[in-house]
C-alpha positions as YAML, in Angstrom:
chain: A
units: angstrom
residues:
- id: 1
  name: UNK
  ca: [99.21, 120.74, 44.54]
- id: 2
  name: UNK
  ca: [98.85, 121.70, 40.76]
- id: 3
  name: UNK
  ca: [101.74, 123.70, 38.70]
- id: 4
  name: UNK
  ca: [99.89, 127.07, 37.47]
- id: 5
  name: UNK
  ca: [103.14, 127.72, 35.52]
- id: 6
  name: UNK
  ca: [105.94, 124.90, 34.29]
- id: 7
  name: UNK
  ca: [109.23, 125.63, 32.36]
- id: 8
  name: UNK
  ca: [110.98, 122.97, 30.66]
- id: 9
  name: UNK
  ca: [113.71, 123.12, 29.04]
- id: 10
  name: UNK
  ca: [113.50, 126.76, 28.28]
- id: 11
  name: UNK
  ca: [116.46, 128.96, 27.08]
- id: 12
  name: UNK
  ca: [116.94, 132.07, 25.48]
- id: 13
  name: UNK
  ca: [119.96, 132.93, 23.20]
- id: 14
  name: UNK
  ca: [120.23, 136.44, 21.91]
- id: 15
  name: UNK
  ca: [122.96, 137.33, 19.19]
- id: 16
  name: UNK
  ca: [125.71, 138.99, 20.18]
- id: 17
  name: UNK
  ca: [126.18, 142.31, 19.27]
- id: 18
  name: UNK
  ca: [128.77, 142.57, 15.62]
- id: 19
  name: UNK
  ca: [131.96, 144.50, 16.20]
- id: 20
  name: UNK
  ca: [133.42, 147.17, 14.00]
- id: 21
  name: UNK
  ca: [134.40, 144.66, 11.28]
- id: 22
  name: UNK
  ca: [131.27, 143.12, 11.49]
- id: 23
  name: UNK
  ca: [131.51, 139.09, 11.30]
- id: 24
  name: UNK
  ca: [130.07, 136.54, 13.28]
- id: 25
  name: UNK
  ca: [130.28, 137.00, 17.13]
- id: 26
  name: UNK
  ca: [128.10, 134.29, 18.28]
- id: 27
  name: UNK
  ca: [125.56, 133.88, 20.37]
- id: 28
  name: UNK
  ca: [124.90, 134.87, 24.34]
- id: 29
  name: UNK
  ca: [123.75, 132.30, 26.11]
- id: 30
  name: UNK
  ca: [120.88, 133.78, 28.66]
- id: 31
  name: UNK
  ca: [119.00, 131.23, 30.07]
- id: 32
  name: UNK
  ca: [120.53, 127.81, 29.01]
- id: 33
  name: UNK
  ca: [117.93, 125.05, 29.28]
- id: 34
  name: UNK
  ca: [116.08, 125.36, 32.92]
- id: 35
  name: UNK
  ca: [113.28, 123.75, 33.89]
- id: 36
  name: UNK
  ca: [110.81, 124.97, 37.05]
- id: 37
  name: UNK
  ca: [107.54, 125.02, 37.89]
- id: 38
  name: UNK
  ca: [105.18, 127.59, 39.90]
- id: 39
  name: UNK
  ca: [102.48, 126.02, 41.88]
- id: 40
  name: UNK
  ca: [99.24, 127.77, 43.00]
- id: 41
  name: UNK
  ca: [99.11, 129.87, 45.88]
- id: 42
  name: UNK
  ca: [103.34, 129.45, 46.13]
- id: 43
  name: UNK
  ca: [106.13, 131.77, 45.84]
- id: 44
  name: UNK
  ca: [109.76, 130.59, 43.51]
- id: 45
  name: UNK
  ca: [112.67, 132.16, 44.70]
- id: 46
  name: UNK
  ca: [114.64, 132.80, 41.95]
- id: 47
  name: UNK
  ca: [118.38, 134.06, 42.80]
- id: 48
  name: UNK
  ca: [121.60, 134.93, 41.82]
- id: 49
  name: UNK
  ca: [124.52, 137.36, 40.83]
- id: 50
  name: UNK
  ca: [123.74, 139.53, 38.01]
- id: 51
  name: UNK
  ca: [124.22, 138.17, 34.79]
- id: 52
  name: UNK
  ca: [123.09, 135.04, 35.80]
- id: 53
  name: UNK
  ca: [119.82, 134.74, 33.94]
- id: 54
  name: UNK
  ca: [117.02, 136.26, 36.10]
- id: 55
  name: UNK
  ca: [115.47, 139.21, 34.44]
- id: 56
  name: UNK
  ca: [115.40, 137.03, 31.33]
- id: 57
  name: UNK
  ca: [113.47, 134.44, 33.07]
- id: 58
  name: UNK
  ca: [111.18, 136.97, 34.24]
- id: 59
  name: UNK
  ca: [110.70, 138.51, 30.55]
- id: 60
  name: UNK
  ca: [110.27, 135.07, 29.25]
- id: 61
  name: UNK
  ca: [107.57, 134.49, 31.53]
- id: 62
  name: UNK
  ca: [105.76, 137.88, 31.28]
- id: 63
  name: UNK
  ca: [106.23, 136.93, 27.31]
- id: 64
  name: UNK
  ca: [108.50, 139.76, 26.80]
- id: 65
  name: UNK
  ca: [110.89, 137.57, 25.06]
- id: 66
  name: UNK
  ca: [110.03, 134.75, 23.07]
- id: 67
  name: UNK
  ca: [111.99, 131.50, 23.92]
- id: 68
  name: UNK
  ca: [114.74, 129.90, 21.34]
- id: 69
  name: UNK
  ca: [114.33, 126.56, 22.91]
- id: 70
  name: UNK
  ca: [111.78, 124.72, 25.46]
- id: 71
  name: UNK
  ca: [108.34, 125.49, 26.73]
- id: 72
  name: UNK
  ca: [106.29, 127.13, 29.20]
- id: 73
  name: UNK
  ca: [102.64, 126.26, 30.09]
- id: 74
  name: UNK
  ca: [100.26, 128.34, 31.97]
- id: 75
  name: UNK
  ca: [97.16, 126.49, 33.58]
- id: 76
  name: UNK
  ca: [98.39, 123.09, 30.95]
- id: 77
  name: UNK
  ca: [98.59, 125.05, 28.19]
- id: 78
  name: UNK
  ca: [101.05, 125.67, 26.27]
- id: 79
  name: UNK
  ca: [102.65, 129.35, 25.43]
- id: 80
  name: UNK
  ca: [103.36, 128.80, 21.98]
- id: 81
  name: UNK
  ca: [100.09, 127.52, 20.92]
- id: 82
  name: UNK
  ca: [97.75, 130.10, 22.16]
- id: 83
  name: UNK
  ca: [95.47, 132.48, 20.02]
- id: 84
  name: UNK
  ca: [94.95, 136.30, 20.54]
- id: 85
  name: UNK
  ca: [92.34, 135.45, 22.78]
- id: 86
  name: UNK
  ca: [94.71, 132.98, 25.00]
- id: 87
  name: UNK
  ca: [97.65, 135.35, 24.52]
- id: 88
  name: UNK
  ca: [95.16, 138.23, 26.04]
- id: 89
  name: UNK
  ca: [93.92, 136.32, 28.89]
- id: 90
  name: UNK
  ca: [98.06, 135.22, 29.71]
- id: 91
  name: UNK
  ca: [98.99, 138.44, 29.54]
- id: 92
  name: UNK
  ca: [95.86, 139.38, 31.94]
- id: 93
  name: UNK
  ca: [96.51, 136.49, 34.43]
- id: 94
  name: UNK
  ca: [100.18, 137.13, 34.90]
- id: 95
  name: UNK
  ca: [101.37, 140.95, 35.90]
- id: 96
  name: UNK
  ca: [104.32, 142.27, 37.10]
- id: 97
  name: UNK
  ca: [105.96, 144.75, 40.20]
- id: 98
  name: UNK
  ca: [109.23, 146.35, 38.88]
- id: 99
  name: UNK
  ca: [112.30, 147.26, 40.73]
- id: 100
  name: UNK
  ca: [111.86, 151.43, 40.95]
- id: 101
  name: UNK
  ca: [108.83, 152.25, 41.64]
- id: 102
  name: UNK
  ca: [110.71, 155.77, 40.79]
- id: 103
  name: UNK
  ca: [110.91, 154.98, 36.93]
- id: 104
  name: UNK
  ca: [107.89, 152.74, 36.74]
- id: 105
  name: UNK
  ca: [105.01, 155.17, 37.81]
- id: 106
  name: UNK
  ca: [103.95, 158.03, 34.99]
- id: 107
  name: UNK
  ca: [104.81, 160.82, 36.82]
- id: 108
  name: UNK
  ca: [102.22, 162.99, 34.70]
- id: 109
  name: UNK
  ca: [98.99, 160.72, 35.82]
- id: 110
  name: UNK
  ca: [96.88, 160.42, 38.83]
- id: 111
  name: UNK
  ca: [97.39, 157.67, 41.08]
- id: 112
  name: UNK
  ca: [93.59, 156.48, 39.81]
- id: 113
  name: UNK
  ca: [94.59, 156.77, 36.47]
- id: 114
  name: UNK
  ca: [97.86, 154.80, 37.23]
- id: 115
  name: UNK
  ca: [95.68, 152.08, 39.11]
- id: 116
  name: UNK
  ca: [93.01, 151.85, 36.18]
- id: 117
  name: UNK
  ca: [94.86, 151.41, 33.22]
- id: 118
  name: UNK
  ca: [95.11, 147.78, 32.97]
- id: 119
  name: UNK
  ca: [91.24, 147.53, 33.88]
- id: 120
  name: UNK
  ca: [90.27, 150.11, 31.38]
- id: 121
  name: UNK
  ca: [92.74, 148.12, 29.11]
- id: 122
  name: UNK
  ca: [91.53, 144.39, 29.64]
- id: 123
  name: UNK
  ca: [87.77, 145.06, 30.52]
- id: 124
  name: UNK
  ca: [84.74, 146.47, 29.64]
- id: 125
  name: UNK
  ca: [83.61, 148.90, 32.60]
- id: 126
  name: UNK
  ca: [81.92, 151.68, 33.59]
- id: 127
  name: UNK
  ca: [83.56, 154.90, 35.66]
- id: 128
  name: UNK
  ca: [81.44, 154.13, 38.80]
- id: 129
  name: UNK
  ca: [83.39, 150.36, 38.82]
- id: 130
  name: UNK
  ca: [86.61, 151.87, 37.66]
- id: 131
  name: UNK
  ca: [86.56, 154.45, 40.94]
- id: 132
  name: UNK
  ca: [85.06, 152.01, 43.03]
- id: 133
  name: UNK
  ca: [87.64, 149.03, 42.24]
- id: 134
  name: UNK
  ca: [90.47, 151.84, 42.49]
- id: 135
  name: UNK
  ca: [89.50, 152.42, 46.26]
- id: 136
  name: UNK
  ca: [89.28, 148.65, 47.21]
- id: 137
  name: UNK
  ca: [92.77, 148.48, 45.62]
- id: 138
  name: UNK
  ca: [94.18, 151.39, 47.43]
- id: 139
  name: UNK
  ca: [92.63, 150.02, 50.63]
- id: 140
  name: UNK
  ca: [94.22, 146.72, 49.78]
- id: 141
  name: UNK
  ca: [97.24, 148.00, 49.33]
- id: 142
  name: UNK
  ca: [97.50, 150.15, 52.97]
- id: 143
  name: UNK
  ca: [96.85, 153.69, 51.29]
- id: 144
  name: UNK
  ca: [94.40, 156.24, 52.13]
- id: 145
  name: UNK
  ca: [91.75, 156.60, 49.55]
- id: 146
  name: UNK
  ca: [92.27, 160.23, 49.07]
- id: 147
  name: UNK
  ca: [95.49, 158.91, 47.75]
- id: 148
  name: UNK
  ca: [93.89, 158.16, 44.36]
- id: 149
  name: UNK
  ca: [93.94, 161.90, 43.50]
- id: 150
  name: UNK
  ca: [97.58, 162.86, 43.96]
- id: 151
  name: UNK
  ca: [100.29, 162.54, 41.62]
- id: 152
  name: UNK
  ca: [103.21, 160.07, 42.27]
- id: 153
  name: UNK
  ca: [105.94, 162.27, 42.97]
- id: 154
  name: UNK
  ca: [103.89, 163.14, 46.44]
- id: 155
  name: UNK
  ca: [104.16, 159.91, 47.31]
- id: 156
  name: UNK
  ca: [107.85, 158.13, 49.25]
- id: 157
  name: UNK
  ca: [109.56, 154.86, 47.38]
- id: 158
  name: UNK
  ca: [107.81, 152.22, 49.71]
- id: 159
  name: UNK
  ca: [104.26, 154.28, 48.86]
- id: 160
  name: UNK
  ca: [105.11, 154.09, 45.12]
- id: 161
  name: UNK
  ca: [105.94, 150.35, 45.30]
- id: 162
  name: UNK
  ca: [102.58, 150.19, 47.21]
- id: 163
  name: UNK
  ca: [101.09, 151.43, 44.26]
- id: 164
  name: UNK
  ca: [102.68, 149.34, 41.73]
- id: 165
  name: UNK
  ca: [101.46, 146.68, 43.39]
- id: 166
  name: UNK
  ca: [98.03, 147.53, 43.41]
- id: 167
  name: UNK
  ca: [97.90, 147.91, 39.56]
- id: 168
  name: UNK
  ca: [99.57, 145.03, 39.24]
- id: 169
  name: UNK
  ca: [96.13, 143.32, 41.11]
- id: 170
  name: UNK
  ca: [93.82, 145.62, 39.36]
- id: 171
  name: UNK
  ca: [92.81, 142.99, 37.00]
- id: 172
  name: UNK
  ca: [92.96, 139.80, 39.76]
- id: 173
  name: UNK
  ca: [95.85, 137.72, 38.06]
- id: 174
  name: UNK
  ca: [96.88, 134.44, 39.84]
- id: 175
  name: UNK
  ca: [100.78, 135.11, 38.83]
- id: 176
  name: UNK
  ca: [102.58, 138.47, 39.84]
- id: 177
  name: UNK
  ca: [106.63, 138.62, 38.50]
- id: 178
  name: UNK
  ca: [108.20, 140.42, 41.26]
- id: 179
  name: UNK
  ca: [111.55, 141.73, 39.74]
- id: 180
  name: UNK
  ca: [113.90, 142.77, 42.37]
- id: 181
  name: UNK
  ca: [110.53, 144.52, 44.29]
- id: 182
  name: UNK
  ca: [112.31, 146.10, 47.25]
- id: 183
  name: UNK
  ca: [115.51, 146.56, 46.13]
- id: 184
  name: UNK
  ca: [115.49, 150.26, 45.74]
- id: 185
  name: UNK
  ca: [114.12, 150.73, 48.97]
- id: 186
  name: UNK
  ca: [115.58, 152.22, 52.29]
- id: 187
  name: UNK
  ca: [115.90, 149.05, 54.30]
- id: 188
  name: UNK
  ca: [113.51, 150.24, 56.92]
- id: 189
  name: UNK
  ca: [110.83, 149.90, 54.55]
- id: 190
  name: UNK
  ca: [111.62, 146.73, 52.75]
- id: 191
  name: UNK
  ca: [110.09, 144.30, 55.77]
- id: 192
  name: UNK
  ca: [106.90, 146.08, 55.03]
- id: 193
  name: UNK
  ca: [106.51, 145.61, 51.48]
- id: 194
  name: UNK
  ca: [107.91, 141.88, 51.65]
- id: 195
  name: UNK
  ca: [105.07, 141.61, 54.57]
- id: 196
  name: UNK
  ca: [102.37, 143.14, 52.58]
- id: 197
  name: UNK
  ca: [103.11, 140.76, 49.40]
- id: 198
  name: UNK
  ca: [102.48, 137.57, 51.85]
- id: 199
  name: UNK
  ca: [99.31, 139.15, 53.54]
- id: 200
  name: UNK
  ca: [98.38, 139.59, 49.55]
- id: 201
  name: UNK
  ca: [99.27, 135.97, 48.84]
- id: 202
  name: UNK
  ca: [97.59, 134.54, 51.91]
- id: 203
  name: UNK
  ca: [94.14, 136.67, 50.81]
- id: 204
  name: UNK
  ca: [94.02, 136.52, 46.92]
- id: 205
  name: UNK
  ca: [95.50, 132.98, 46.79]
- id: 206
  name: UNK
  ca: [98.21, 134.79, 44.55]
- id: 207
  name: UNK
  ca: [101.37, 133.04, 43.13]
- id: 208
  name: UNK
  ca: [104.47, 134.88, 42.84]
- id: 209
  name: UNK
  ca: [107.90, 134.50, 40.71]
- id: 210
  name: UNK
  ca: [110.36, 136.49, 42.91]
- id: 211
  name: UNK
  ca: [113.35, 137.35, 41.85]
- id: 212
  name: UNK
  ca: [116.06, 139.09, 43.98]
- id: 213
  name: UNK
  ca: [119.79, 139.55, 44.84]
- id: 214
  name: UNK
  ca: [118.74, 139.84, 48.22]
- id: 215
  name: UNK
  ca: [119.01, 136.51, 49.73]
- id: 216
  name: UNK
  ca: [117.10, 136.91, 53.50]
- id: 217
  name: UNK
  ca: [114.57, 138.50, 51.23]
- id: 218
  name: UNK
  ca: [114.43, 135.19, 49.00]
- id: 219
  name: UNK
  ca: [114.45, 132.86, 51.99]
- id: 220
  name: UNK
  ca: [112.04, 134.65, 53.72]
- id: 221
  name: UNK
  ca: [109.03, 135.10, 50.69]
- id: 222
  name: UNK
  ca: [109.80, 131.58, 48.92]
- id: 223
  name: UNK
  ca: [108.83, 128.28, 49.64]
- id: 224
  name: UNK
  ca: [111.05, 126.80, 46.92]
- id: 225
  name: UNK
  ca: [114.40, 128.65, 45.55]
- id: 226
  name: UNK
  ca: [116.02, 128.40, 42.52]
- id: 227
  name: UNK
  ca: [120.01, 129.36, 42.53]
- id: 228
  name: UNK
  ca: [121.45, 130.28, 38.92]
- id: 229
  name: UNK
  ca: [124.57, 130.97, 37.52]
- id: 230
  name: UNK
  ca: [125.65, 132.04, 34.16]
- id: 231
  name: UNK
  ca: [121.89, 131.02, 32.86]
- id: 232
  name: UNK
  ca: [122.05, 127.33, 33.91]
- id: 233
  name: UNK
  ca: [120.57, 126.08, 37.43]
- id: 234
  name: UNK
  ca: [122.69, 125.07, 39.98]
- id: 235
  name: UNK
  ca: [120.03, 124.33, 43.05]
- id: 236
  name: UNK
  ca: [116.73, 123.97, 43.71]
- id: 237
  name: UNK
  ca: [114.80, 122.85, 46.61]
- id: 238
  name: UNK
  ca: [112.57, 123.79, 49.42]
- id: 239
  name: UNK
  ca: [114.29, 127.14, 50.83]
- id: 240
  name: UNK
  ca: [113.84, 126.28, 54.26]
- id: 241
  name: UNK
  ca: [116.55, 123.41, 53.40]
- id: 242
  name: UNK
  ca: [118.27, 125.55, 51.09]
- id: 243
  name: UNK
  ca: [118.55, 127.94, 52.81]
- id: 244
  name: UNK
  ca: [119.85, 126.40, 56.04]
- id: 245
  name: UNK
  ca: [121.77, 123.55, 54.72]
- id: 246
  name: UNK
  ca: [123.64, 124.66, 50.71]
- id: 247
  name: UNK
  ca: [124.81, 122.24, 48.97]
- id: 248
  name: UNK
  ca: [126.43, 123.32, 45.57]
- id: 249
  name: UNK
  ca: [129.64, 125.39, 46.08]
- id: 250
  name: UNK
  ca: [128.40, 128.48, 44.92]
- id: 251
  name: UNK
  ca: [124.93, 128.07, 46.48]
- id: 252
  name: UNK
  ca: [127.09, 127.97, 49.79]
- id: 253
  name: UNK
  ca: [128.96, 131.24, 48.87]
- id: 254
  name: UNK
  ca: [126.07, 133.06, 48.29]
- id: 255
  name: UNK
  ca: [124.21, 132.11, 51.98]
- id: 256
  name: UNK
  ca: [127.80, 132.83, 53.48]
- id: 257
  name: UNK
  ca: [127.65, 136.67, 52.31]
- id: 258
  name: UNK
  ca: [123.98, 137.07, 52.89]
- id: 259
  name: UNK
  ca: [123.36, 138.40, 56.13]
- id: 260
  name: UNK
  ca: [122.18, 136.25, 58.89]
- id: 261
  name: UNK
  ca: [118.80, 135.92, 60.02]
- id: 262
  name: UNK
  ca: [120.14, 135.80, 63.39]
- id: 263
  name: UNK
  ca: [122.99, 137.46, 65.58]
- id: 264
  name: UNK
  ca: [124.07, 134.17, 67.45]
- id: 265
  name: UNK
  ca: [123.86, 132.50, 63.88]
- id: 266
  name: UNK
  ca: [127.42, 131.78, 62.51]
- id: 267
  name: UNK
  ca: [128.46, 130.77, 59.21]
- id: 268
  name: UNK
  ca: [131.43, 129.88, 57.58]
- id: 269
  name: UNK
  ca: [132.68, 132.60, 55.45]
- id: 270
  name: UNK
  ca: [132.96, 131.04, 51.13]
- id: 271
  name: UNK
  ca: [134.81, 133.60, 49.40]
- id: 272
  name: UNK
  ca: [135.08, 133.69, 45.76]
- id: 273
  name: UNK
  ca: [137.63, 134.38, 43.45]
- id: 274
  name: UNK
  ca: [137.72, 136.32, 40.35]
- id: 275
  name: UNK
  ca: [134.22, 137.69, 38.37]
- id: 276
  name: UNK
  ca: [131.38, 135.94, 36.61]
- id: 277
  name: UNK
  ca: [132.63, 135.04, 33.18]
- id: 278
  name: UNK
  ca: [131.13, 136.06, 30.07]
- id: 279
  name: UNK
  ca: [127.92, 134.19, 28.78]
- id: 280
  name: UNK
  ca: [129.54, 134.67, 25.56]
- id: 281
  name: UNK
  ca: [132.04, 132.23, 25.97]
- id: 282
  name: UNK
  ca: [130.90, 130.27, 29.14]
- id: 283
  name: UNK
  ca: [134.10, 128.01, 30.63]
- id: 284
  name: UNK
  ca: [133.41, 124.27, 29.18]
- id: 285
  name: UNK
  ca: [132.47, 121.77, 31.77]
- id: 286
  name: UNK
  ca: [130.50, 123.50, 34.87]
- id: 287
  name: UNK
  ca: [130.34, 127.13, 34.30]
- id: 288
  name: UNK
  ca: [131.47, 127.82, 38.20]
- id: 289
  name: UNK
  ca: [134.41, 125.53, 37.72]
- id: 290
  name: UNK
  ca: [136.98, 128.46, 37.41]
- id: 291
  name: UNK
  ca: [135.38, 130.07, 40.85]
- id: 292
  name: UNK
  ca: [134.94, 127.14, 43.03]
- id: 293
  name: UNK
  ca: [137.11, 126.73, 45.67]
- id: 294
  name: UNK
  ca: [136.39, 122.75, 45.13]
- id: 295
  name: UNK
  ca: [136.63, 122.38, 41.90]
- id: 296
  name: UNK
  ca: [138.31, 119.23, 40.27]
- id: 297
  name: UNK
  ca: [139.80, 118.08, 37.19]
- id: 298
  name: UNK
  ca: [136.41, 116.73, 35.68]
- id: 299
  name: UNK
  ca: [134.32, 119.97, 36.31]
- id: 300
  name: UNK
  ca: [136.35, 121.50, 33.60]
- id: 301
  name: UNK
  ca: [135.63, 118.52, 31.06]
- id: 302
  name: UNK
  ca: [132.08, 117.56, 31.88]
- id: 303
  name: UNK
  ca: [128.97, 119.41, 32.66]
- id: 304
  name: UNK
  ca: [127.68, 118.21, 35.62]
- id: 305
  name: UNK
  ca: [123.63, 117.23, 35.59]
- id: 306
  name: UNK
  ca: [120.86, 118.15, 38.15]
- id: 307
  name: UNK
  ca: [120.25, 115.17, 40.36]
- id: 308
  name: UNK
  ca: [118.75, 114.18, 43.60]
- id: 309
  name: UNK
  ca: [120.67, 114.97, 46.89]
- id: 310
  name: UNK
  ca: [118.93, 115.35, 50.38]
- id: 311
  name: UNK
  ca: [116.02, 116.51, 49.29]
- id: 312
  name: UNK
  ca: [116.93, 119.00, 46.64]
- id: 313
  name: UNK
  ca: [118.45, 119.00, 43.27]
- id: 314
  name: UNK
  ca: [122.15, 120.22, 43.05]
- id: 315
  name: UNK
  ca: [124.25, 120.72, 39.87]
- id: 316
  name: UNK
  ca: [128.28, 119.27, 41.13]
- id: 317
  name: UNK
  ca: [130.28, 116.89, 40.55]
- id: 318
  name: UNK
  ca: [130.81, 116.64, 44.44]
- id: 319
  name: UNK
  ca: [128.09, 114.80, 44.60]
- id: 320
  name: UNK
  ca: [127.35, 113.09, 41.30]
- id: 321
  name: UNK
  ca: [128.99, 109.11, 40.95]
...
């Protein structure tokens, strides 16, 4: 299977904001060197506590941030070295589905307006297409096609996010960023959204970078997960595995608070002390070090690398030689 999107190596740095006095205040560390790769037609998990990294990862992708370090390539080619033509045809093949479908819908346009703009933005076409591609969309998307008249406040959250959605396909990209899609949704309505984005996948060969807090979300949408914390990565693997069977410390914490996707299933309860440091001044050694209810005198000295361990890639000293 061939990567539509690869990271490597990527981070993102932004200065920290001066004090009164001014003076130098460093740097905050983002995304610290991660590497990951999307394939066609697959869904990345991407999860963790906030602050971790994720909604940079997303902007860097979507090219809303331009990287301080590392790479990303899209179909083999690389980010950096694209023209105004490439950049246009990224920007084109990779959309997005925000988190409030309250705050990302202009509540002072038609839901066919809303729909068309990217089309009437990327492409040359006529009204006839415009009205008739709207309609397919809606219909795509589960809404009536009267629906394309009415303004988005007539409309409930799981509608709206409906509608995001389906001018986030308007213009047929093979990537969407989903950035915490269902989050602001009554939990009645989240199964159908996260059931509509698969029958979407399944249909339009879509990939998706999903990003989410909401771990039985995550496990159930991804075929691979990524776990990070404090802008490094701490896990990856297949998420049926990860899922099931954590192996890095924190990895394990998070599972242990999610909620089960059973009632028989138990789980030992990981609970964690303190708050997520600062990524101003991350602790030396592994960042989770002052957290982890294993931690040992080396995890405060030496960062640990990603390496091999039943089948996925863990970031610990627990398991390193």
């Amino acid at each position: 299977m061939s990567a539509l999107l690869e990271a490597a190596g990527l981070s993102k740095h932004f200065p920290a904001r001066r004090g009164l006095f001014g003076g130098d205040h460093g740097v905050v560390r983002a995304v610290d060197d991660i590497s990951f790769s999307i394939d066609n037609g697959r869904t990345l998990g991407v999860v963790g506590e906030s602050g971790c990294g994720k909604t940079t990862t997303a902007k860097l992708v979507l090219g809303l941030e331009t990287p301080t370090a590392g790479a990303i390539r899209f179909d083999g080619r690389d980010l950096a070295g694209l023209d105004a033509v490439g950049r246009r045809h990224y920007r084109k093949s990779v959309q997005a589905v925000f988190q409030d479908p309250f705050a990302s819908l202009s509540p002072r346009m038609r839901i066919s307006a809303i729909i068309a703009e990217p089309l009437i933005t990327n492409e040359a076409v006529t009204a006839t297409d415009v009205r008739r591609r709207v309609l397919e969309l809606l219909d795509l998307v589960g809404l009536p096609q009267r629906s394309a008249d009415l303004f988005p406040h007539e409309f409930s959250g799981g509608q709206r996010q409906r509608i995001a959605i389906a001018r986030a396909l308007a213009v047929s990209p093979k990537l969407v960023v989903l950035d915490e899609p269902v989050s602001a949704l009554d939990v009645s309505i989240r199964a159908q959204i996260l059931n509509l984005l698969r029958d979407l996948q399944d249909r339009l060969g879509l990939s998706y970078l999903f990003i989410a807090h909401d771990l039985a979300a995550v496990a159930h949408m991804s075929h691979e997960i990524v776990v990070m914390y404090l802008g490094k990565i701490v896990e990856a693997g297949d998420a049926r595995t990860l899922a099931r069977h954590p192996k890095h410390p924190y990895t394990q914490a998070l599972f242990s608070a999610a909620l089960p996707s059973h009632p028989e299933e138990r789980r030992e309860e990981v609970v964690l002390a303190g708050e997520v440091p600062s990524p101003l001044k991350p602790p030396a050694g592994c960042r989770f070090h002052p957290r982890c209810p294993h931690a040992m005198p080396r995890c405060a000295q030496a960062a640990p690398a990603l390496i091999q361990v039943e089948g996925r890639m863990v970031a610990c000293h627990l398991y390193g030689t």
